[in-house]
CSV table of C-alpha atoms and ligand atoms in Angstrom, one decimal:
chain,number,residue,atom,x,y,z
A,15,UNK,CA,-24.3,-10.6,11.7
A,16,UNK,CA,-21.8,-13.4,11.9
A,17,UNK,CA,-18.4,-12.2,13.0
A,18,UNK,CA,-16.8,-15.7,13.1
A,19,UNK,CA,-13.9,-16.3,10.8
A,20,UNK,CA,-14.1,-19.6,8.8
A,21,UNK,CA,-11.7,-22.4,9.7
A,22,UNK,CA,-9.8,-21.7,6.5
A,23,UNK,CA,-9.4,-18.1,7.4
A,24,UNK,CA,-8.1,-19.0,10.9
A,25,UNK,CA,-5.6,-21.4,9.4
A,26,UNK,CA,-4.5,-18.8,6.8
A,27,UNK,CA,-3.9,-16.2,9.6
A,28,UNK,CA,-1.8,-18.7,11.5
A,29,UNK,CA,0.2,-19.7,8.4
A,30,UNK,CA,1.0,-16.1,7.5
A,31,UNK,CA,1.8,-15.3,11.1
A,32,UNK,CA,4.4,-18.0,11.3
A,33,UNK,CA,5.8,-17.1,7.8
A,34,UNK,CA,6.3,-13.5,9.0
A,35,UNK,CA,8.0,-14.7,12.3
A,36,UNK,CA,10.3,-17.2,10.5
A,37,UNK,CA,11.1,-15.7,7.1
A,38,UNK,CA,10.7,-11.9,7.5
A,39,UNK,CA,11.1,-10.6,11.0
A,40,UNK,CA,14.6,-12.0,11.6
A,41,UNK,CA,15.9,-9.7,8.8
A,42,UNK,CA,14.0,-6.5,9.7
A,43,UNK,CA,16.6,-4.8,11.9
A,44,UNK,CA,19.5,-5.4,9.5
A,45,UNK,CA,17.5,-4.3,6.5
A,46,UNK,CA,16.4,-1.1,8.3
A,47,UNK,CA,20.0,-0.3,9.3
A,48,UNK,CA,21.4,-1.0,5.8
A,49,UNK,CA,18.5,0.7,4.1
A,50,UNK,CA,18.6,-2.1,1.6
A,51,UNK,CA,17.4,-5.6,0.9
A,52,UNK,CA,20.1,-7.7,-0.9
A,53,UNK,CA,19.0,-9.4,-4.2
A,54,UNK,CA,19.7,-12.8,-2.5
A,55,UNK,CA,17.3,-12.0,0.3
A,56,UNK,CA,14.7,-10.7,-2.0
A,57,UNK,CA,14.9,-13.8,-4.1
A,58,UNK,CA,14.8,-16.0,-1.0
A,59,UNK,CA,11.6,-14.4,0.3
A,60,UNK,CA,10.0,-14.5,-3.1
A,61,UNK,CA,10.8,-18.2,-3.4
A,62,UNK,CA,9.5,-19.0,0.1
A,63,UNK,CA,6.3,-17.0,-0.5
A,64,UNK,CA,5.7,-18.9,-3.8
A,65,UNK,CA,6.3,-22.2,-2.0
A,66,UNK,CA,3.9,-21.3,0.8
A,67,UNK,CA,1.2,-20.3,-1.7
A,68,UNK,CA,1.1,-16.6,-0.5
A,69,UNK,CA,2.6,-15.0,-3.6
A,70,UNK,CA,0.0,-13.0,-5.6
A,71,UNK,CA,-2.7,-13.9,-3.1
A,72,UNK,CA,-4.6,-10.8,-4.2
A,73,UNK,CA,-5.0,-12.1,-7.8
A,74,UNK,CA,-7.9,-14.2,-9.1
A,75,UNK,CA,-7.6,-17.9,-9.3
A,76,UNK,CA,-8.2,-18.0,-13.0
A,77,UNK,CA,-4.8,-16.3,-13.6
A,78,UNK,CA,-3.0,-18.4,-11.0
A,79,UNK,CA,-3.5,-16.1,-8.0
A,80,UNK,CA,-4.8,-16.9,-4.6
A,81,UNK,CA,-8.4,-16.4,-5.6
A,82,UNK,CA,-9.2,-15.1,-2.1
A,83,UNK,CA,-12.1,-13.0,-1.0
A,84,UNK,CA,-11.3,-9.4,0.2
A,85,UNK,CA,-11.9,-10.3,3.8
A,86,UNK,CA,-9.2,-13.0,3.7
A,87,UNK,CA,-6.9,-10.7,1.8
A,88,UNK,CA,-7.3,-8.1,4.5
A,89,UNK,CA,-6.5,-10.7,7.2
A,90,UNK,CA,-3.3,-11.6,5.3
A,91,UNK,CA,-2.4,-7.9,4.9
A,92,UNK,CA,-2.9,-7.4,8.7
A,93,UNK,CA,-0.4,-10.2,9.5
A,94,UNK,CA,2.2,-9.3,6.8
A,95,UNK,CA,2.3,-5.7,8.0
A,96,UNK,CA,3.8,-6.8,11.4
A,97,UNK,CA,7.1,-6.5,9.6
A,98,UNK,CA,8.4,-3.6,7.4
A,99,UNK,CA,7.1,-3.1,3.9
A,100,UNK,CA,10.8,-3.4,2.8
A,101,UNK,CA,10.4,-7.2,3.4
A,102,UNK,CA,6.8,-8.1,2.9
A,103,UNK,CA,6.7,-6.4,-0.4
A,104,UNK,CA,8.5,-9.5,-1.8
A,105,UNK,CA,5.4,-11.5,-0.9
A,106,UNK,CA,4.2,-9.7,-4.0
A,107,UNK,CA,0.7,-8.4,-4.7
A,108,UNK,CA,0.9,-7.5,-8.4
A,109,UNK,CA,-1.2,-4.4,-9.3
A,110,UNK,CA,-4.7,-5.6,-9.7
A,111,UNK,CA,-5.0,-3.2,-12.6
A,112,UNK,CA,-3.0,-5.8,-14.6
A,113,UNK,CA,-6.3,-7.7,-14.9
A,114,UNK,CA,-7.0,-5.2,-17.7
A,115,UNK,CA,-4.2,-7.0,-19.7
A,116,UNK,CA,-5.3,-8.3,-23.1
A,117,UNK,CA,-3.8,-10.4,-26.0
A,118,UNK,CA,0.0,-10.8,-25.7
A,119,UNK,CA,0.0,-8.6,-22.5
A,120,UNK,CA,-1.4,-11.5,-20.6
A,121,UNK,CA,1.6,-13.7,-21.3
A,122,UNK,CA,4.1,-10.8,-21.2
A,123,UNK,CA,3.0,-9.0,-18.0
A,124,UNK,CA,0.0,-10.4,-16.1
A,125,UNK,CA,1.0,-14.1,-15.8
A,126,UNK,CA,4.7,-13.5,-15.2
A,127,UNK,CA,3.7,-11.1,-12.3
A,128,UNK,CA,1.5,-13.7,-10.8
A,129,UNK,CA,4.2,-16.4,-11.1
A,130,UNK,CA,7.0,-14.3,-9.6
A,131,UNK,CA,8.9,-13.9,-12.8
A,132,UNK,CA,8.2,-10.2,-13.2
A,133,UNK,CA,7.5,-7.2,-10.9
A,134,UNK,CA,5.5,-4.1,-11.7
A,135,UNK,CA,5.5,-0.6,-10.3
A,136,UNK,CA,2.6,1.9,-10.4
A,137,UNK,CA,3.7,5.3,-11.8
A,138,UNK,CA,1.0,8.0,-11.3
A,139,UNK,CA,2.3,10.7,-9.0
A,140,UNK,CA,4.4,13.6,-10.4
A,141,UNK,CA,6.2,16.5,-8.7
A,142,UNK,CA,3.2,18.8,-9.6
A,143,UNK,CA,0.4,16.2,-9.1
A,144,UNK,CA,0.0,14.3,-5.9
A,145,UNK,CA,-3.4,14.5,-4.3
A,146,UNK,CA,-4.7,16.2,-7.5
A,147,UNK,CA,-3.8,13.3,-9.8
A,148,UNK,CA,-5.8,14.8,-12.6
A,149,UNK,CA,-3.1,17.5,-12.8
A,150,UNK,CA,-0.5,15.1,-14.2
A,151,UNK,CA,1.5,16.6,-17.1
A,152,UNK,CA,3.2,13.5,-18.5
A,153,UNK,CA,1.9,13.3,-22.1
A,154,UNK,CA,1.7,10.5,-24.6
A,155,UNK,CA,1.2,11.6,-28.2
A,156,UNK,CA,0.1,9.1,-30.9
A,157,UNK,CA,2.6,8.8,-33.8
A,158,UNK,CA,1.5,6.1,-36.2
A,159,UNK,CA,1.4,2.8,-34.3
A,160,UNK,CA,3.3,4.2,-31.4
A,161,UNK,CA,2.9,6.6,-28.5
A,162,UNK,CA,5.7,9.0,-27.5
A,163,UNK,CA,5.8,9.7,-23.8
A,164,UNK,CA,7.4,12.9,-22.3
A,165,UNK,CA,7.3,13.9,-18.7
A,166,UNK,CA,8.4,12.7,-15.2
A,167,UNK,CA,7.1,10.8,-12.2
A,168,UNK,CA,8.3,10.8,-8.6
A,169,UNK,CA,7.7,8.8,-5.4
A,170,UNK,CA,7.4,5.6,-7.4
A,171,UNK,CA,7.8,2.8,-5.0
A,172,UNK,CA,10.0,-0.2,-5.8
A,173,UNK,CA,10.7,1.0,-9.4
A,174,UNK,CA,14.3,-0.1,-8.9
A,175,UNK,CA,13.2,-3.7,-8.6
A,176,UNK,CA,10.4,-3.5,-11.2
A,177,UNK,CA,10.7,-5.1,-14.7
A,178,UNK,CA,8.1,-2.6,-16.0
A,179,UNK,CA,6.2,0.4,-14.9
A,180,UNK,CA,2.4,1.1,-15.3
A,181,UNK,CA,2.7,4.7,-16.4
A,182,UNK,CA,-0.2,7.1,-16.5
A,183,UNK,CA,0.0,9.8,-19.2
A,184,UNK,CA,-2.4,12.4,-20.6
A,185,UNK,CA,-3.6,11.5,-24.1
A,186,UNK,CA,-6.5,14.0,-24.5
A,187,UNK,CA,-8.4,16.8,-22.7
A,188,UNK,CA,-12.1,17.5,-22.4
A,189,UNK,CA,-14.5,19.9,-20.6
A,190,UNK,CA,-16.4,18.8,-17.5
A,191,UNK,CA,-18.6,21.2,-15.6
A,192,UNK,CA,-16.7,24.1,-17.2
A,193,UNK,CA,-13.3,22.7,-16.1
A,194,UNK,CA,-10.6,21.3,-18.3
A,195,UNK,CA,-10.0,17.6,-17.5
A,196,UNK,CA,-7.4,15.2,-18.7
A,197,UNK,CA,-8.2,12.0,-20.4
A,198,UNK,CA,-5.5,9.6,-19.2
A,199,UNK,CA,-4.1,6.4,-20.6
A,200,UNK,CA,-2.2,3.7,-18.8
A,201,UNK,CA,0.9,2.2,-20.5
A,202,UNK,CA,3.1,-0.8,-19.8
A,203,UNK,CA,6.7,0.5,-20.1
A,204,UNK,CA,9.5,-2.0,-19.9
A,205,UNK,CA,12.6,-1.2,-17.9
A,206,UNK,CA,15.3,-0.4,-20.4
A,207,UNK,CA,13.0,1.1,-23.0
A,208,UNK,CA,15.0,3.9,-24.7
A,209,UNK,CA,13.9,7.3,-23.4
A,210,UNK,CA,12.9,6.1,-19.9
A,211,UNK,CA,15.4,6.6,-17.1
A,212,UNK,CA,15.0,5.6,-13.5
A,213,UNK,CA,16.7,7.4,-10.6
A,214,UNK,CA,16.6,6.7,-6.9
A,215,UNK,CA,14.5,9.3,-5.0
A,216,UNK,CA,15.3,11.0,-1.7
A,217,UNK,CA,15.8,8.9,1.4
A,218,UNK,CA,12.5,8.3,3.3
A,219,UNK,CA,12.0,8.1,7.0
A,220,UNK,CA,9.5,5.2,6.7
A,221,UNK,CA,10.2,1.7,5.7
A,222,UNK,CA,14.0,1.9,5.2
A,223,UNK,CA,15.0,-0.5,2.5
A,224,UNK,CA,11.8,0.2,0.5
A,225,UNK,CA,12.7,3.0,-1.9
A,226,UNK,CA,11.0,5.4,-4.1
A,227,UNK,CA,12.3,6.4,-7.5
A,228,UNK,CA,12.0,9.2,-10.1
A,229,UNK,CA,11.1,8.2,-13.6
A,230,UNK,CA,12.0,10.5,-16.6
A,231,UNK,CA,10.5,10.1,-20.1
A,232,UNK,CA,12.3,11.8,-22.9
A,233,UNK,CA,10.6,10.9,-26.2
A,234,UNK,CA,10.1,7.4,-24.9
A,235,UNK,CA,8.4,5.5,-27.7
A,236,UNK,CA,6.1,2.5,-26.9
A,237,UNK,CA,3.9,0.6,-29.3
A,238,UNK,CA,0.1,1.0,-29.1
A,239,UNK,CA,0.0,-2.6,-28.0
A,240,UNK,CA,1.4,-1.4,-24.6
A,241,UNK,CA,-1.8,0.5,-23.8
A,242,UNK,CA,-3.3,-1.1,-20.7
A,243,UNK,CA,-7.1,-1.1,-21.0
A,244,UNK,CA,-8.5,1.5,-23.4
A,245,UNK,CA,-7.0,4.7,-24.7
A,246,UNK,CA,-8.2,7.7,-22.6
A,247,UNK,CA,-9.7,5.3,-20.0
A,248,UNK,CA,-6.8,5.1,-17.6
A,249,UNK,CA,-8.8,6.4,-14.6
A,250,UNK,CA,-11.4,3.7,-15.1
A,251,UNK,CA,-8.8,0.9,-14.7
A,252,UNK,CA,-6.9,2.7,-11.9
A,253,UNK,CA,-9.8,3.8,-9.7
A,254,UNK,CA,-11.4,0.4,-9.1
A,255,UNK,CA,-8.0,-0.9,-7.9
A,256,UNK,CA,-7.1,2.2,-5.9
A,257,UNK,CA,-10.3,2.1,-3.9
A,258,UNK,CA,-9.8,-1.6,-2.9
A,259,UNK,CA,-6.2,-0.8,-2.1
A,260,UNK,CA,-7.2,1.7,0.6
A,261,UNK,CA,-9.0,-1.1,2.5
A,262,UNK,CA,-5.8,-3.1,2.4
A,263,UNK,CA,-3.8,-0.2,3.7
A,264,UNK,CA,-6.2,0.0,6.6
A,265,UNK,CA,-5.5,-3.7,7.3
A,266,UNK,CA,-1.8,-2.9,7.2
A,267,UNK,CA,-2.3,-0.2,9.8
A,268,UNK,CA,-4.2,-2.5,12.1
A,269,UNK,CA,-1.4,-5.1,12.0
A,270,UNK,CA,1.3,-2.5,12.7
A,271,UNK,CA,-0.8,-1.0,15.6
A,272,UNK,CA,-1.4,-4.5,17.0
A,273,UNK,CA,2.4,-5.1,17.0
A,274,UNK,CA,3.0,-1.8,18.7
A,275,UNK,CA,0.4,-2.7,21.4
A,276,UNK,CA,1.9,-6.2,21.9
A,277,UNK,CA,5.3,-4.8,22.4
A,278,UNK,CA,4.0,-2.1,24.8
A,279,UNK,CA,2.1,-4.6,26.9
A,280,UNK,CA,5.2,-6.7,27.4
A,281,UNK,CA,7.3,-3.7,28.2
A,282,UNK,CA,4.7,-2.4,30.6
A,283,UNK,CA,4.8,-5.7,32.4
A,284,UNK,CA,8.6,-6.1,32.5
A,285,UNK,CA,9.9,-2.5,33.0
A,286,UNK,CA,10.0,-1.6,36.7
A,287,UNK,CA,10.2,2.0,38.1
A,288,UNK,CA,9.6,3.0,41.7
A,289,UNK,CA,9.7,-0.7,42.6
A,290,UNK,CA,6.7,-1.7,40.4
A,291,UNK,CA,6.0,-2.7,36.8
A,292,UNK,CA,5.1,0.5,35.0
A,293,UNK,CA,1.9,-1.2,33.7
A,294,UNK,CA,0.6,-1.1,37.3
A,295,UNK,CA,0.4,2.7,37.1
A,296,UNK,CA,-2.8,4.0,35.8
A,297,UNK,CA,-1.0,6.6,33.7
A,298,UNK,CA,0.5,3.7,31.6
A,299,UNK,CA,-2.3,1.1,31.9
A,300,UNK,CA,-5.0,3.5,30.6
A,301,UNK,CA,-2.9,4.2,27.6
A,302,UNK,CA,-2.8,0.5,26.9
A,303,UNK,CA,-6.6,0.3,27.3
A,304,UNK,CA,-7.1,3.1,24.9
A,305,UNK,CA,-4.7,1.6,22.4
A,306,UNK,CA,-6.4,-1.7,22.5
A,307,UNK,CA,-9.9,-0.2,22.2
A,308,UNK,CA,-8.9,2.0,19.2
A,309,UNK,CA,-7.2,-0.9,17.5
A,310,UNK,CA,-10.3,-3.1,18.0
A,311,UNK,CA,-12.5,-0.4,16.5
A,312,UNK,CA,-10.1,0.1,13.5
A,313,UNK,CA,-10.0,-3.7,13.0
A,314,UNK,CA,-13.8,-4.1,13.0
A,315,UNK,CA,-14.2,-1.2,10.6
A,316,UNK,CA,-11.6,-2.5,8.3
A,317,UNK,CA,-12.8,-6.1,8.2
A,318,UNK,CA,-16.4,-5.0,7.9
A,319,UNK,CA,-15.4,-2.8,4.9
A,320,UNK,CA,-13.6,-5.7,3.3
A,321,UNK,CA,-16.6,-7.9,3.9
A,322,UNK,CA,-18.8,-5.2,2.2
A,323,UNK,CA,-16.4,-5.2,-0.7
A,324,UNK,CA,-17.0,-9.0,-1.0
A,325,UNK,CA,-20.8,-8.3,-1.0
A,326,UNK,CA,-20.3,-5.7,-3.8
A,327,UNK,CA,-21.8,-3.0,-1.6
A,328,UNK,CA,-18.8,-1.0,-0.4
A,329,UNK,CA,-18.7,2.6,-1.4
A,330,UNK,CA,-15.7,4.9,-2.0
A,331,UNK,CA,-16.5,6.7,1.2
A,332,UNK,CA,-16.5,3.5,3.2
A,333,UNK,CA,-13.1,2.5,1.8
A,334,UNK,CA,-12.0,6.1,2.7
A,335,UNK,CA,-13.3,5.7,6.3
A,336,UNK,CA,-11.4,2.5,6.9
A,337,UNK,CA,-8.1,4.0,5.5
A,338,UNK,CA,-8.6,7.3,7.4
A,339,UNK,CA,-9.5,5.8,10.7
A,340,UNK,CA,-7.0,2.9,10.8
A,341,UNK,CA,-4.1,5.0,9.7
A,342,UNK,CA,-4.9,7.7,12.3
A,343,UNK,CA,-5.3,5.1,15.0
A,344,UNK,CA,-1.9,3.6,14.0
A,345,UNK,CA,-0.4,7.1,14.3
A,346,UNK,CA,-1.8,7.5,17.9
A,347,UNK,CA,-0.9,4.0,19.0
A,348,UNK,CA,2.7,4.1,17.6
A,349,UNK,CA,3.2,7.5,19.4
A,350,UNK,CA,1.8,6.1,22.7
A,351,UNK,CA,4.1,3.0,22.3
A,352,UNK,CA,7.1,5.3,22.2
A,353,UNK,CA,5.8,7.1,25.3
A,354,UNK,CA,5.4,3.8,27.2
A,355,UNK,CA,8.9,2.7,26.2
A,356,UNK,CA,10.3,6.1,27.4
A,357,UNK,CA,13.8,6.8,26.0
A,358,UNK,CA,14.1,3.3,24.7
A,359,UNK,CA,11.2,3.9,22.4
A,360,UNK,CA,13.4,6.3,20.4
A,361,UNK,CA,16.5,4.1,20.2
A,362,UNK,CA,17.2,2.0,17.1
A,363,UNK,CA,17.9,-1.1,19.2
A,364,UNK,CA,14.3,-2.0,19.4
A,365,UNK,CA,11.4,-2.2,16.9
A,366,UNK,CA,9.2,0.6,18.4
A,367,UNK,CA,11.2,3.4,16.9
A,368,UNK,CA,10.8,1.7,13.5
A,369,UNK,CA,7.1,1.1,13.9
A,370,UNK,CA,6.7,4.8,14.8
A,371,UNK,CA,8.7,5.9,11.7
A,372,UNK,CA,7.0,3.4,9.4
A,373,UNK,CA,3.5,4.5,10.7
A,374,UNK,CA,3.9,8.0,9.4
A,375,UNK,CA,3.6,7.1,5.7
A,376,UNK,CA,0.2,5.5,6.1
A,377,UNK,CA,-1.5,8.8,6.5
A,378,UNK,CA,0.0,10.1,3.3
A,379,UNK,CA,0.2,7.4,0.6
A,380,UNK,CA,-2.8,5.9,-1.2
A,381,UNK,CA,-4.6,9.2,-0.6
A,382,UNK,CA,-3.8,11.5,2.4
A,383,UNK,CA,-6.1,11.7,5.4
A,384,UNK,CA,-7.4,15.0,4.1
A,385,UNK,CA,-8.3,13.5,0.7
A,386,UNK,CA,-10.1,10.6,2.5
A,387,UNK,CA,-12.2,13.1,4.5
A,388,UNK,CA,-12.9,14.9,1.2
A,389,UNK,CA,-14.2,11.6,-0.4
A,390,UNK,CA,-16.3,10.7,2.7
A,391,UNK,CA,-17.8,14.2,3.0
A,392,UNK,CA,-18.6,14.4,-0.7
A,393,UNK,CA,-20.4,11.1,-0.5
A,394,UNK,CA,-22.4,12.2,2.5
A,395,UNK,CA,-23.4,15.5,1.0
A,396,UNK,CA,-24.0,14.4,-2.6
A,397,UNK,CA,-27.7,13.5,-2.1
A,398,UNK,CA,-28.3,16.8,-0.3
A,399,UNK,CA,-26.5,19.3,-2.4
A,400,UNK,CA,-28.0,20.5,-5.6
B,12,LIG,C1,7.0,6.6,0.3
B,12,LIG,C2,6.0,6.9,-0.7
B,12,LIG,C3,5.7,6.0,-1.7
B,12,LIG,C4,4.8,6.3,-2.7
B,12,LIG,N1,4.5,5.4,-3.7
B,12,LIG,C5,3.8,5.7,-4.8
B,12,LIG,C6,3.8,4.9,-5.9
B,12,LIG,O1,4.2,3.7,-5.9
B,12,LIG,N2,3.1,5.3,-7.0
B,12,LIG,C7,2.6,6.6,-7.1
B,12,LIG,O2,2.0,6.9,-8.1
B,12,LIG,N3,2.6,7.4,-6.0
B,12,LIG,C8,3.3,7.0,-4.9
B,12,LIG,N4,3.4,7.9,-3.8
B,12,LIG,C9,2.7,9.2,-3.9
B,12,LIG,C10,1.6,9.4,-2.9
B,12,LIG,O3,0.4,8.7,-3.3
B,12,LIG,C11,1.4,10.9,-2.7
B,12,LIG,O4,2.5,11.3,-1.9
B,12,LIG,C12,0.1,11.3,-2.0
B,12,LIG,O5,-1.0,11.0,-2.9
B,12,LIG,C13,0.1,12.8,-1.6
B,12,LIG,O6,0.6,13.6,-2.6
B,12,LIG,P1,1.7,14.7,-2.3
B,12,LIG,O7,2.8,14.0,-1.6
B,12,LIG,O8,2.1,15.3,-3.6
B,12,LIG,O9,1.1,15.7,-1.4
B,12,LIG,P2,0.1,17.0,-1.8
B,12,LIG,O10,-0.9,16.5,-2.7
B,12,LIG,O11,1.0,18.1,-2.3
B,12,LIG,O12,-0.5,17.3,-0.4
B,12,LIG,C14,0.2,18.1,0.6
B,12,LIG,C15,-0.8,18.4,1.7
B,12,LIG,O13,-1.9,19.1,1.2
B,12,LIG,C16,-3.1,18.4,1.5
B,12,LIG,N5,-4.1,18.6,0.5
B,12,LIG,C17,-4.0,18.6,-0.9
B,12,LIG,N6,-5.1,18.8,-1.5
B,12,LIG,C18,-6.0,19.0,-0.6
B,12,LIG,C19,-7.4,19.4,-0.6
B,12,LIG,N7,-8.1,19.5,-1.7
B,12,LIG,N8,-8.1,19.5,0.6
B,12,LIG,C20,-7.4,19.4,1.8
B,12,LIG,N9,-6.1,19.1,1.9
B,12,LIG,C21,-5.4,18.9,0.7
B,12,LIG,C22,-2.7,17.0,1.6
B,12,LIG,O14,-3.7,16.2,2.3
B,12,LIG,C23,-1.4,17.1,2.3
B,12,LIG,O15,-1.6,17.2,3.6
B,12,LIG,C24,4.2,7.6,-2.7
B,12,LIG,C25,4.5,8.5,-1.8
B,12,LIG,C26,5.4,8.2,-0.8
B,12,LIG,C27,5.8,9.3,0.2
């Protein structure tokens, strides 16, 4: 197997690394303290990302995106995540599900998202339906040429910045293995559509400045032309994208863990106690060795999984393994980084406390660790269970 990155990939990594250092990192502390990104800063980052050619790097070339393979995308995600989501979210990766756009949706939603003129948000989770997404209760009922949506969503990232939401609603039910299942449809719902209200959600400990919102639908009427993909086939469009997204989350975790290690190494070399650098004590240096080893393993697993996705041979279980392992490694590494920093690791004067807080969400969103284990185990046992 060839583990060598291409020259283009090496250059891409270098370019994103310097973009993060120059355009994003200088703002991280202030954004975290203010728990907000000003519209001017958001527009500035978006403009710089477009100029640098990073904007919509996840989208295919034929719609104006980066046209990159998954391995290259994972490398970019790894570098971007060395700063908080609150900032690198403006180097937008439009929901890949938008590739299901057809007819006028292409000019109204897909292309403006790729060009930085519009932003989407992905609205699936509800108060009663998190891990069990099939339990969503938001309904869309056909009335002539329209659908009328009623229900609510919560935890919807970035909805306050979004021009439209990709909303999942039940449009039918059917029986599967004796259980009632929901047939779900995805809708493109513009901000300002009568009947949809958006409210800021509770404050989150991770990624301050990157907020979640609650969406309420009260007889919200949208024309049938706003159906994304096919009616009742919402899971088909969502699932392909969600699985790939887990590998990118894994790459984000590797980048955050690497940042925590780099900071810890420097601190262990600089901080003196009992007359010596604390890194010279085995109690600290062995932590560093374990952190580096775990990060290397998470990185290899993540990049190999991205490579498999490029070959068309990645399974859901493999995507789950990458997300599970990398997010759990990040949790351990971030915690050890705090330990190595001692009291300073908990103070908001340095980035370690932020990395530790931000790390926590990674084991929850895009499918919790327990759900990843469920996906992996199901895939392992499927051929054996009858
Ligand atoms: C900051 C943030 C941003 C988010 N952004 C978005 C977004 O943009 N769009 C969106 O649609 N959603 C978003 N989410 C929702 C996110 O995907 C869910 O939080 C996640 O899927 C878990 O759902 P839940 O929080 O309802 O937890 P629950 O599903 O209630 O789970 C609670 C606990 O029970 C465990 N559990 C549940 N079922 C099982 C089982 N069968 N076996 C074992 N353990 C189980 C879980 O692993 C977890 O530990 C976001 C969430 C957060 C916190």
